[in-house]
Short mmCIF file of C-alpha atoms in Angstrom, two decimals:
data_model
loop_
_atom_site.label_atom_id
_atom_site.label_comp_id
_atom_site.label_asym_id
_atom_site.label_seq_id
_atom_site.Cartn_x
_atom_site.Cartn_y
_atom_site.Cartn_z
CA PHE A 4 -191.50 122.93 -20.13
CA LEU A 5 -191.47 126.73 -20.57
CA PRO A 6 -192.04 126.77 -24.38
CA LEU A 7 -194.84 124.21 -23.92
CA LEU A 8 -196.40 126.30 -21.16
CA ASP A 9 -196.69 129.37 -23.43
CA ILE A 10 -198.83 127.54 -25.99
CA LEU A 11 -200.98 125.52 -23.57
CA PRO A 12 -204.53 126.75 -22.84
CA ASP A 13 -205.45 127.60 -19.28
CA GLN A 14 -207.34 124.38 -18.43
CA PRO A 15 -204.38 121.96 -18.83
CA VAL A 16 -202.23 124.39 -16.87
CA SER A 17 -204.80 124.26 -14.06
CA PHE A 18 -204.53 120.47 -14.11
CA LEU A 19 -200.72 120.61 -13.95
CA LEU A 20 -200.85 123.00 -11.02
CA ASN A 21 -202.72 120.42 -8.98
CA PHE A 22 -199.48 118.43 -8.74
CA ILE A 23 -198.11 121.18 -6.51
CA MET A 24 -200.46 119.89 -3.82
CA GLY A 25 -198.59 116.58 -3.75
CA ASP A 26 -200.40 113.43 -2.71
CA PRO A 27 -203.78 114.66 -1.39
CA ILE A 28 -204.30 111.51 0.71
CA GLN A 29 -200.96 111.89 2.52
CA VAL A 30 -201.64 115.60 3.09
CA SER A 31 -205.09 114.81 4.46
CA LEU A 32 -203.83 112.01 6.72
CA ALA A 33 -201.59 114.53 8.47
CA ARG A 34 -204.76 116.26 9.73
CA VAL A 35 -206.54 113.08 10.89
CA LYS A 36 -206.54 112.53 14.65
CA GLY A 37 -204.94 109.21 15.52
CA THR A 38 -207.03 108.74 18.68
CA LEU A 39 -210.25 108.10 16.79
CA SER A 40 -211.70 104.73 15.82
CA PRO A 41 -211.04 103.39 12.29
CA LEU A 42 -214.56 104.32 11.15
CA GLU A 43 -214.26 107.84 12.58
CA ASN A 44 -210.82 108.21 10.95
CA LEU A 45 -212.31 107.23 7.58
CA GLU A 46 -215.14 109.76 7.95
CA GLN A 47 -212.71 112.53 8.90
CA LEU A 48 -210.39 111.67 6.00
CA SER A 49 -213.28 111.79 3.55
CA SER A 50 -214.38 115.16 4.87
CA ILE A 51 -210.87 116.61 4.52
CA LEU A 52 -210.50 115.29 0.97
CA VAL A 53 -213.83 116.87 -0.03
CA SER A 54 -212.70 120.19 1.45
CA LEU A 55 -209.63 120.13 -0.83
CA ILE A 56 -211.69 120.02 -4.05
CA PRO A 57 -212.35 123.80 -4.16
CA ILE A 58 -208.63 124.41 -3.68
CA PHE A 59 -207.79 122.35 -6.76
CA SER A 60 -210.37 124.19 -8.87
CA THR A 61 -209.28 127.69 -7.80
CA LEU A 62 -205.52 127.15 -7.91
CA ALA A 63 -205.27 128.37 -11.50
CA ASP A 64 -206.96 131.62 -10.49
CA ILE A 65 -204.45 132.14 -7.69
CA VAL A 66 -201.47 131.40 -9.94
CA PRO A 67 -202.33 132.43 -13.56
CA LYS A 68 -200.40 130.98 -16.47
CA GLU A 69 -198.48 134.23 -17.01
CA THR A 70 -197.40 134.35 -13.34
CA LEU A 71 -196.32 130.70 -13.43
CA SER A 72 -194.31 131.30 -16.60
CA TRP A 73 -192.56 134.32 -15.06
CA ARG A 74 -191.73 132.40 -11.88
CA LEU A 75 -190.32 129.44 -13.79
CA ARG A 76 -188.07 131.74 -15.85
CA LEU A 77 -186.89 133.41 -12.66
CA LEU A 78 -186.24 130.00 -11.15
CA ARG A 79 -184.24 128.89 -14.20
CA SER A 80 -182.05 131.99 -14.01
CA ALA A 81 -181.51 131.61 -10.26
CA SER A 82 -180.70 127.88 -10.53
CA ALA A 83 -178.11 128.55 -13.25
CA PHE A 84 -176.38 131.01 -10.94
CA ALA A 85 -176.56 128.61 -7.97
CA ASN A 86 -175.21 125.66 -9.99
CA SER A 87 -172.18 127.68 -11.02
CA HIS A 88 -171.27 128.19 -7.35
CA LEU A 89 -172.00 124.74 -5.91
CA HIS A 90 -168.32 123.78 -5.96
CA ALA A 91 -167.58 126.58 -3.47
CA VAL A 92 -170.11 125.43 -0.84
CA ARG A 93 -168.23 123.98 2.12
CA ALA A 94 -171.08 123.90 4.63
CA GLU A 95 -172.82 120.63 5.46
CA VAL A 96 -176.04 120.20 3.50
CA LEU A 97 -179.01 117.94 4.22
CA VAL A 98 -181.17 117.13 1.17
CA LEU A 99 -184.64 115.58 1.48
CA ALA A 100 -185.84 113.79 -1.65
CA SER A 101 -189.35 112.46 -2.36
CA GLY A 102 -189.78 109.32 -4.43
CA LYS A 103 -193.22 110.36 -5.72
CA ASP A 104 -192.60 114.03 -6.48
CA TRP A 105 -194.78 114.61 -9.55
CA LEU A 106 -193.66 118.20 -10.01
CA LEU A 107 -189.87 118.09 -9.78
CA PRO A 108 -187.24 115.35 -10.36
CA SER A 109 -186.30 115.29 -6.65
CA VAL A 110 -184.46 111.96 -6.71
CA ASN A 111 -182.22 112.81 -9.65
CA GLU A 112 -181.56 116.26 -8.20
CA ALA A 113 -180.58 114.74 -4.84
CA LYS A 114 -178.09 112.42 -6.55
CA ARG A 115 -176.65 115.33 -8.51
CA LEU A 116 -176.24 117.51 -5.43
CA GLN A 117 -174.59 114.68 -3.51
CA THR A 118 -171.91 114.39 -6.17
CA MET A 119 -171.35 118.14 -6.52
CA LEU A 120 -171.43 119.30 -2.89
CA GLN A 121 -168.47 118.56 -0.66
CA LYS A 122 -170.51 117.61 2.42
CA CYS A 123 -173.95 116.44 1.40
CA THR A 124 -176.24 113.99 3.21
CA VAL A 125 -179.41 112.71 1.53
CA ARG A 126 -182.52 111.37 3.18
CA TYR A 127 -184.89 109.61 0.80
CA PHE A 128 -188.65 109.26 1.31
CA GLN A 129 -189.79 106.68 -1.20
CA ASP A 130 -193.57 107.03 -0.88
CA ARG A 131 -193.78 110.80 -0.35
CA GLY A 132 -194.86 113.55 -2.72
CA HIS A 133 -193.83 117.10 -3.56
CA ARG A 134 -195.15 118.68 -0.35
CA LEU A 135 -193.10 116.38 1.84
CA LEU A 136 -193.20 118.38 5.05
CA LEU A 137 -197.00 118.68 4.96
CA GLU A 138 -197.59 114.95 4.70
CA GLU A 139 -198.47 112.53 7.48
CA ASP A 140 -195.86 111.30 9.95
CA ILE A 141 -193.01 113.52 8.74
CA ASN A 142 -191.10 115.02 11.64
CA LEU A 143 -188.44 117.38 10.31
CA ALA A 144 -186.78 117.71 13.73
CA ASN A 145 -186.28 113.94 13.90
CA VAL A 146 -184.91 113.83 10.36
CA ILE A 147 -182.37 116.51 11.30
CA ARG A 148 -181.46 114.68 14.54
CA GLY A 149 -181.22 111.28 12.85
CA ALA A 150 -178.89 112.66 10.18
CA LYS A 151 -176.61 114.07 12.94
CA PHE A 152 -177.24 117.70 11.98
CA TYR A 153 -178.43 118.71 15.43
CA ARG A 154 -175.35 119.07 17.63
CA GLN A 155 -173.64 121.41 20.05
CA SER A 156 -170.23 121.44 18.37
CA LYS A 157 -168.56 120.85 15.02
CA ALA A 158 -168.52 117.06 15.43
CA PHE A 159 -171.58 115.08 16.46
CA ASP A 160 -171.32 113.61 19.97
CA PHE A 161 -173.50 110.51 20.42
CA VAL A 162 -173.55 110.98 24.20
CA LEU A 163 -173.90 114.74 24.73
CA ASP A 164 -176.03 115.54 21.67
CA PHE A 165 -178.70 112.98 22.50
CA LEU A 166 -182.20 114.39 23.10
CA TYR A 167 -184.75 112.27 24.89
CA PRO A 168 -187.58 111.09 22.61
CA THR A 169 -190.95 112.80 22.82
CA THR A 170 -194.33 111.17 23.38
CA MET A 171 -194.88 111.23 19.63
CA ASP A 172 -191.56 109.44 19.13
CA PHE A 173 -192.66 106.76 21.60
CA ALA A 174 -195.89 106.29 19.68
CA LYS A 175 -194.00 106.00 16.39
CA LEU A 176 -191.62 103.37 17.80
CA ASP A 177 -194.62 101.44 19.11
CA GLU A 178 -196.15 101.56 15.63
CA GLN A 179 -192.89 100.48 13.97
CA THR A 180 -192.51 97.45 16.26
CA ARG A 181 -196.17 96.45 16.05
CA PHE A 182 -195.66 94.00 13.18
CA ILE A 183 -192.92 91.97 14.87
CA ARG A 184 -194.84 92.10 18.16
CA GLN A 185 -198.00 90.81 16.50
CA LEU A 186 -196.06 87.98 14.89
CA SER A 187 -194.04 86.93 17.95
CA SER A 188 -196.40 88.06 20.78
CA PRO A 189 -193.43 88.64 23.15
CA VAL A 190 -193.92 87.82 26.83
CA PHE A 191 -191.85 89.58 29.51
CA PHE A 192 -190.93 88.16 32.89
CA SER A 193 -188.73 89.42 35.70
CA THR A 194 -187.30 88.07 38.95
CA LYS A 195 -188.29 89.63 42.26
CA ASP A 196 -185.97 90.09 45.25
CA ASP A 197 -187.24 86.84 46.80
CA GLY A 198 -186.32 84.89 43.66
CA ARG A 199 -189.88 84.43 42.37
CA VAL A 200 -190.53 84.99 38.67
CA ALA A 201 -193.38 87.38 37.83
CA LYS A 202 -194.90 88.54 34.58
CA GLY A 203 -193.87 92.01 33.39
CA LEU A 204 -191.00 94.20 34.57
CA VAL A 205 -192.00 94.37 38.25
CA GLY A 206 -188.70 92.78 39.30
CA VAL A 207 -186.55 95.33 37.43
CA PRO A 208 -185.61 98.23 39.78
CA LYS A 209 -187.53 101.22 38.49
CA GLU A 210 -185.88 103.99 40.48
CA GLN A 211 -182.29 102.84 39.97
CA GLN A 212 -179.85 103.21 37.11
CA ILE A 213 -179.55 99.79 35.47
CA LEU A 214 -177.26 97.97 33.08
CA LEU A 215 -179.14 95.32 31.09
CA VAL A 216 -176.82 92.48 30.07
CA GLY A 217 -177.99 89.48 28.05
CA ASN A 218 -177.82 87.28 24.99
CA HIS A 219 -178.29 88.51 21.45
CA MET A 220 -180.91 86.79 19.30
CA LEU A 221 -180.23 86.13 15.63
CA MET A 222 -180.09 89.46 13.75
CA GLY A 223 -180.92 91.29 17.00
CA LEU A 224 -184.65 90.63 16.61
CA GLU A 225 -185.35 91.43 20.26
CA LEU A 226 -183.60 94.80 20.45
CA SER A 227 -186.38 97.19 19.46
CA ILE A 228 -188.94 95.13 21.40
CA ILE A 229 -186.97 95.46 24.66
CA VAL A 230 -186.39 99.20 24.18
CA ASN A 231 -190.08 99.72 23.42
CA GLU A 232 -191.21 97.69 26.46
CA PHE A 233 -189.12 99.76 28.88
CA LEU A 234 -190.56 102.93 27.38
CA LYS A 235 -194.10 101.62 27.88
CA GLN A 236 -193.82 100.00 31.31
CA GLN A 237 -191.22 102.15 33.07
CA ASN A 238 -191.08 105.30 30.95
CA ARG A 239 -187.35 104.64 30.76
CA VAL A 240 -185.00 105.22 27.83
CA VAL A 241 -182.49 102.39 27.63
CA ARG A 242 -179.46 103.40 25.58
CA GLY A 243 -178.10 100.54 23.51
CA ILE A 244 -174.37 100.02 22.97
CA ALA A 245 -174.31 99.13 19.27
CA HIS A 246 -171.82 98.18 16.58
CA PRO A 247 -170.14 101.27 15.02
CA ILE A 248 -171.31 100.19 11.55
CA LEU A 249 -174.80 101.45 12.44
CA PHE A 250 -173.40 104.97 12.79
CA SER A 251 -170.92 105.06 9.92
CA MET A 252 -171.09 106.40 6.38
CA GLU A 253 -170.50 102.90 4.99
CA MET A 254 -174.19 102.13 5.52
CA GLU A 255 -175.39 105.26 3.72
CA GLY A 256 -175.69 104.97 -0.04
CA TRP A 257 -177.09 107.26 -2.69
CA LEU A 258 -180.59 107.23 -1.27
CA THR A 259 -180.57 106.50 2.43
CA GLU A 260 -184.08 106.25 3.81
CA SER A 261 -184.87 107.79 7.16
CA GLY A 262 -185.46 104.51 8.98
CA LEU A 263 -183.46 101.97 10.95
CA TYR A 264 -180.12 103.76 11.17
CA ASP A 265 -181.65 107.11 12.09
CA ASN A 266 -183.87 105.42 14.69
CA VAL A 267 -180.83 103.89 16.37
CA ARG A 268 -179.56 107.43 16.98
CA LEU A 269 -182.96 108.89 17.86
CA PHE A 270 -183.56 106.35 20.62
CA GLY A 271 -180.16 106.63 22.22
CA GLY A 272 -177.92 104.17 20.41
CA VAL A 273 -174.21 104.71 21.06
CA PRO A 274 -171.20 103.31 19.12
CA ALA A 275 -169.51 100.55 21.09
CA THR A 276 -166.36 102.02 22.61
CA LYS A 277 -165.14 101.89 26.20
CA ARG A 278 -165.14 105.69 26.40
CA ASN A 279 -168.75 106.00 25.20
CA PHE A 280 -169.88 103.29 27.61
CA LEU A 281 -168.33 105.06 30.59
CA ARG A 282 -169.67 108.46 29.53
CA VAL A 283 -173.25 107.18 29.25
CA LEU A 284 -173.02 105.56 32.69
CA ALA A 285 -171.54 108.77 34.11
CA ARG A 286 -174.66 110.68 32.93
CA GLY A 287 -176.82 108.39 35.08
CA GLU A 288 -178.52 106.77 32.08
CA SER A 289 -179.58 103.13 31.79
CA VAL A 290 -177.77 101.00 29.24
CA LEU A 291 -178.44 97.86 27.18
CA LEU A 292 -175.29 95.81 26.52
CA TYR A 293 -174.63 92.58 24.62
CA PRO A 294 -171.18 91.22 25.59
CA GLY A 295 -171.38 88.64 22.78
CA GLY A 296 -171.84 91.36 20.15
CA VAL A 297 -171.87 90.41 16.49
CA ARG A 298 -170.68 86.87 17.21
CA GLU A 299 -173.98 86.14 18.98
CA ALA A 300 -176.22 88.20 16.69
CA LEU A 301 -174.78 86.37 13.64
CA HIS A 302 -174.19 82.99 15.25
CA ARG A 303 -173.84 79.71 13.37
CA LYS A 304 -176.17 76.73 13.07
CA GLY A 305 -176.85 75.01 16.38
CA GLU A 306 -175.63 77.98 18.46
CA ALA A 307 -179.00 79.61 19.13
CA TYR A 308 -178.58 80.03 22.89
CA GLU A 309 -174.83 79.87 23.38
CA LEU A 310 -173.03 82.81 24.99
CA PHE A 311 -169.86 84.11 23.36
CA TRP A 312 -168.64 86.45 26.05
CA PRO A 313 -165.09 87.69 26.61
CA GLN A 314 -163.08 86.38 29.54
CA GLN A 315 -162.55 89.82 31.07
CA SER A 316 -165.02 91.33 33.52
CA GLU A 317 -165.11 94.55 31.51
CA PHE A 318 -168.65 95.79 32.15
CA VAL A 319 -168.68 94.80 35.85
CA ARG A 320 -165.86 97.16 36.75
CA ALA A 321 -167.52 99.98 34.79
CA ALA A 322 -170.87 99.39 36.52
CA SER A 323 -169.18 99.24 39.94
CA ARG A 324 -167.45 102.54 39.30
CA PHE A 325 -170.82 104.30 39.08
CA GLY A 326 -172.86 102.09 41.40
CA VAL A 327 -175.09 100.80 38.59
CA THR A 328 -177.36 97.79 39.20
CA ILE A 329 -176.67 94.98 36.71
CA VAL A 330 -179.80 93.20 35.46
CA PRO A 331 -179.05 89.98 33.49
CA PHE A 332 -181.63 88.71 31.02
CA GLY A 333 -182.24 85.91 28.57
CA VAL A 334 -184.24 85.91 25.32
CA VAL A 335 -185.66 82.75 23.76
CA GLY A 336 -187.69 82.20 20.60
CA GLU A 337 -185.52 82.81 17.55
CA ASP A 338 -185.54 79.10 16.60
CA ASP A 339 -189.33 79.41 16.25
CA ILE A 340 -189.06 82.47 13.99
CA LEU A 341 -186.05 82.00 11.66
CA GLU A 342 -184.05 79.08 10.34
CA ILE A 343 -180.42 79.40 9.25
CA LEU A 344 -179.93 77.79 5.84
CA LEU A 345 -176.35 78.93 5.24
CA ASP A 346 -174.24 80.30 8.08
CA TYR A 347 -170.87 82.04 8.15
CA ASN A 348 -168.90 78.82 7.76
CA ASP A 349 -170.98 77.77 4.73
CA LEU A 350 -170.88 81.16 3.03
CA MET A 351 -167.14 81.65 3.42
CA LYS A 352 -166.68 78.63 1.14
CA ILE A 353 -168.26 80.61 -1.73
CA PRO A 354 -165.38 82.57 -3.36
CA ALA A 355 -167.40 85.63 -4.46
CA TYR A 356 -169.12 85.95 -1.10
CA HIS A 357 -165.86 85.47 0.79
CA ASP A 358 -164.03 88.13 -1.23
CA PHE A 359 -166.83 90.70 -0.90
CA PHE A 360 -167.29 90.47 2.87
CA ASP A 361 -163.58 90.07 3.52
CA ALA A 362 -162.99 93.40 1.79
CA PHE A 363 -166.01 94.93 3.54
CA ASN A 364 -164.85 93.91 7.02
CA LYS A 365 -161.39 95.35 6.39
CA LYS A 366 -162.91 98.80 5.81
CA ILE A 367 -165.07 99.01 8.96
CA THR A 368 -164.24 99.48 12.63
CA ARG A 369 -163.31 96.19 14.24
CA LEU A 370 -164.37 95.16 17.74
CA ARG A 371 -162.83 92.66 20.20
CA THR A 372 -159.43 92.99 18.57
CA ASN A 373 -157.72 92.12 21.86
CA SER A 374 -159.92 89.09 22.58
CA VAL A 375 -159.15 85.46 21.82
CA GLY A 376 -161.34 82.56 20.79
CA GLU A 377 -164.73 82.72 19.08
CA VAL A 378 -165.70 86.05 20.66
CA ALA A 379 -162.91 87.66 18.63
CA ASN A 380 -164.62 86.64 15.37
CA GLN A 381 -166.78 89.74 14.93
CA ASP A 382 -166.97 89.60 11.12
CA LEU A 383 -170.12 91.12 9.67
CA HIS A 384 -171.94 89.03 7.08
CA LEU A 385 -175.46 88.19 5.89
CA PRO A 386 -176.51 84.59 6.60
CA LEU A 387 -179.09 82.97 4.37
CA LEU A 388 -182.26 82.70 6.45
CA ALA A 389 -185.72 81.23 5.97
CA PRO A 390 -188.79 82.35 7.94
CA ARG A 391 -190.80 79.89 9.96
CA PRO A 392 -194.43 80.15 11.06
CA PRO A 393 -193.57 82.53 13.89
CA GLY A 394 -193.49 81.07 17.35
CA ARG A 395 -193.32 83.16 20.48
CA MET A 396 -190.61 85.34 21.99
CA TYR A 397 -189.87 85.08 25.71
CA ILE A 398 -187.76 87.56 27.69
CA LEU A 399 -186.81 86.94 31.34
CA PHE A 400 -184.92 89.47 33.45
CA GLY A 401 -183.03 87.67 36.18
CA ARG A 402 -181.99 88.58 39.70
CA PRO A 403 -180.56 92.13 39.84
CA PHE A 404 -176.97 92.57 41.05
CA PRO A 405 -176.39 95.87 42.89
CA THR A 406 -172.77 96.99 42.60
CA THR A 407 -172.64 99.79 45.17
CA GLY A 408 -170.07 98.69 47.74
CA LYS A 409 -170.05 95.18 46.29
CA CYS A 410 -166.91 95.25 44.21
CA ASP A 411 -163.50 96.77 44.86
CA LEU A 412 -162.27 98.30 41.60
CA ASP A 413 -158.70 97.38 42.49
CA ASP A 414 -159.58 93.74 43.18
CA ARG A 415 -159.98 92.06 39.80
CA SER A 416 -160.79 88.71 41.39
CA LYS A 417 -163.96 90.12 42.99
CA SER A 418 -165.12 91.74 39.76
CA GLN A 419 -164.42 88.50 37.91
CA GLN A 420 -166.49 86.60 40.44
CA LEU A 421 -169.44 88.96 39.99
CA TYR A 422 -168.98 88.72 36.21
CA MET A 423 -169.33 84.93 36.34
CA GLN A 424 -172.42 85.22 38.55
CA VAL A 425 -174.07 87.52 35.98
CA LYS A 426 -173.19 85.15 33.14
CA LEU A 427 -174.57 82.14 35.04
CA GLU A 428 -177.78 84.09 35.69
CA VAL A 429 -178.19 84.74 31.96
CA GLU A 430 -177.69 81.03 31.26
CA ALA A 431 -180.22 80.18 33.98
CA CYS A 432 -182.76 82.55 32.36
CA LEU A 433 -182.27 80.85 29.00
CA LYS A 434 -182.68 77.38 30.50
CA TYR A 435 -185.81 78.40 32.42
CA LEU A 436 -187.48 79.86 29.33
CA GLN A 437 -186.60 76.91 27.09
CA GLU A 438 -188.18 74.52 29.55
CA LYS A 439 -191.22 76.62 30.39
CA ARG A 440 -192.19 77.48 26.81
CA LEU A 441 -192.98 73.80 26.24
CA LYS A 442 -196.00 74.35 28.49
CA ASP A 443 -197.25 77.43 26.62
CA PRO A 444 -200.52 76.48 24.85
CA PHE A 445 -200.10 79.46 22.53
CA ARG A 446 -196.47 79.03 21.58
CA SER A 447 -197.45 78.24 17.97
CA PHE A 448 -198.58 81.06 15.74
CA PHE A 449 -201.93 79.85 14.42
CA PRO A 450 -203.74 79.05 17.70
CA ARG A 451 -202.30 82.26 19.17
CA PHE A 452 -203.42 84.30 16.17
CA VAL A 453 -206.96 82.89 16.32
CA HIS A 454 -207.18 83.51 20.08
CA GLU A 455 -205.93 87.12 19.87
CA THR A 456 -208.15 87.85 16.85
CA LEU A 457 -211.22 86.68 18.77
CA LEU A 458 -210.21 89.10 21.54
CA GLY A 459 -210.29 91.95 19.04
CA GLY A 460 -206.54 92.09 18.49
CA HIS A 461 -205.99 94.26 21.57
CA SER A 462 -205.25 91.56 24.15
CA GLN A 463 -202.34 89.13 24.30
CA ALA A 464 -202.86 85.38 24.48
CA PRO A 465 -201.96 83.89 27.87
CA THR A 466 -198.77 81.93 28.38
CA PHE A 467 -197.37 79.34 30.80
CA GLU A 468 -197.86 79.66 34.56
CA VAL A 469 -194.85 80.99 36.48
#
């Protein structure tokens, strides 16, 4: 590029310099106020783009061709020196790479650095330009937190190093879950102290530490929706106990995008271990737990609303130790959203598929190794699924079970009794929702979509009477 730059006239150089600005639309969007109406947003965006035109035309005057040539030669000399010392860098390095960097080969450079540096983590932004940090919706602090670079000690601690999300983080999660919420129009119900079912979360104790325990939908479709609803209705962060694979390096490839896996950490996800579970409860934080784990989230055909829970009353004794109120819940609706074409049993008959996932599961952390029966089968795999015209998602939180003074930690029979009561309550929630949804006039997608569109897209279609 340097020899070519010396012979180019000034005008093409001015054009090339404009690429330093990155994507002008993304840069302008970062300055648009999100509280305005769509028409006002469009007017403001147009005004900002027009204001950038003089900057493009005067950039060549600010950085003449001779200055640019000198800086590029200086950069080439400095990069040669840095490259010769990369092997000696032992510090952890976080590299941010833009997929649409028109000025520098960011993606290739990120790959090269990841192979040369001893401890290098890459976060890839596919639709971003050269001026990544100036573009819309880029939060450097969250990128650092999601990549586990913000911590108080040498090793990242998922419990102690967690920072509560900000209002902007809440808004971003709401935006990220909008698509699935628009498709499934989830309806929340809860059970009051007198046993009556009410719409919303009014029956969930707001001022108490809670442990949410329920069934896992296929692929965990309900997880982000539940977390988002508690943030909106109760301003409460519910920390999910999740499979360790979501926190491991096995899920990070050459170009890991800052998305799902980072969000699990940002919104309080914790690897599923007994120690982590107890430590989160000891901090007085509310927790979301799925006793059925992977076996329920990746269930087989015809098992949509079956519970695959262990025999031991593991979470009851932990909740009793800290006086946490257990809130059982049931989620219904996956059979109206996805259809399983090939499940685990079908796919394991395919030799190539069997060999790949058998080797994969041997490398990752295994859960329920001391359990027996179906709950012990926690193999990760990818079932073959087909989408359906999306029906509706229903979530019912059952009768709360206070544990303060209710269960003697030394009496396993009492904790087992409470455990069975919680499990029966979850099953009762599932049965109630399956029966009641038959009376929902807007269970099907198309009449619901038409109704909500006529309401301007801001109001939810009504559901069955409780």
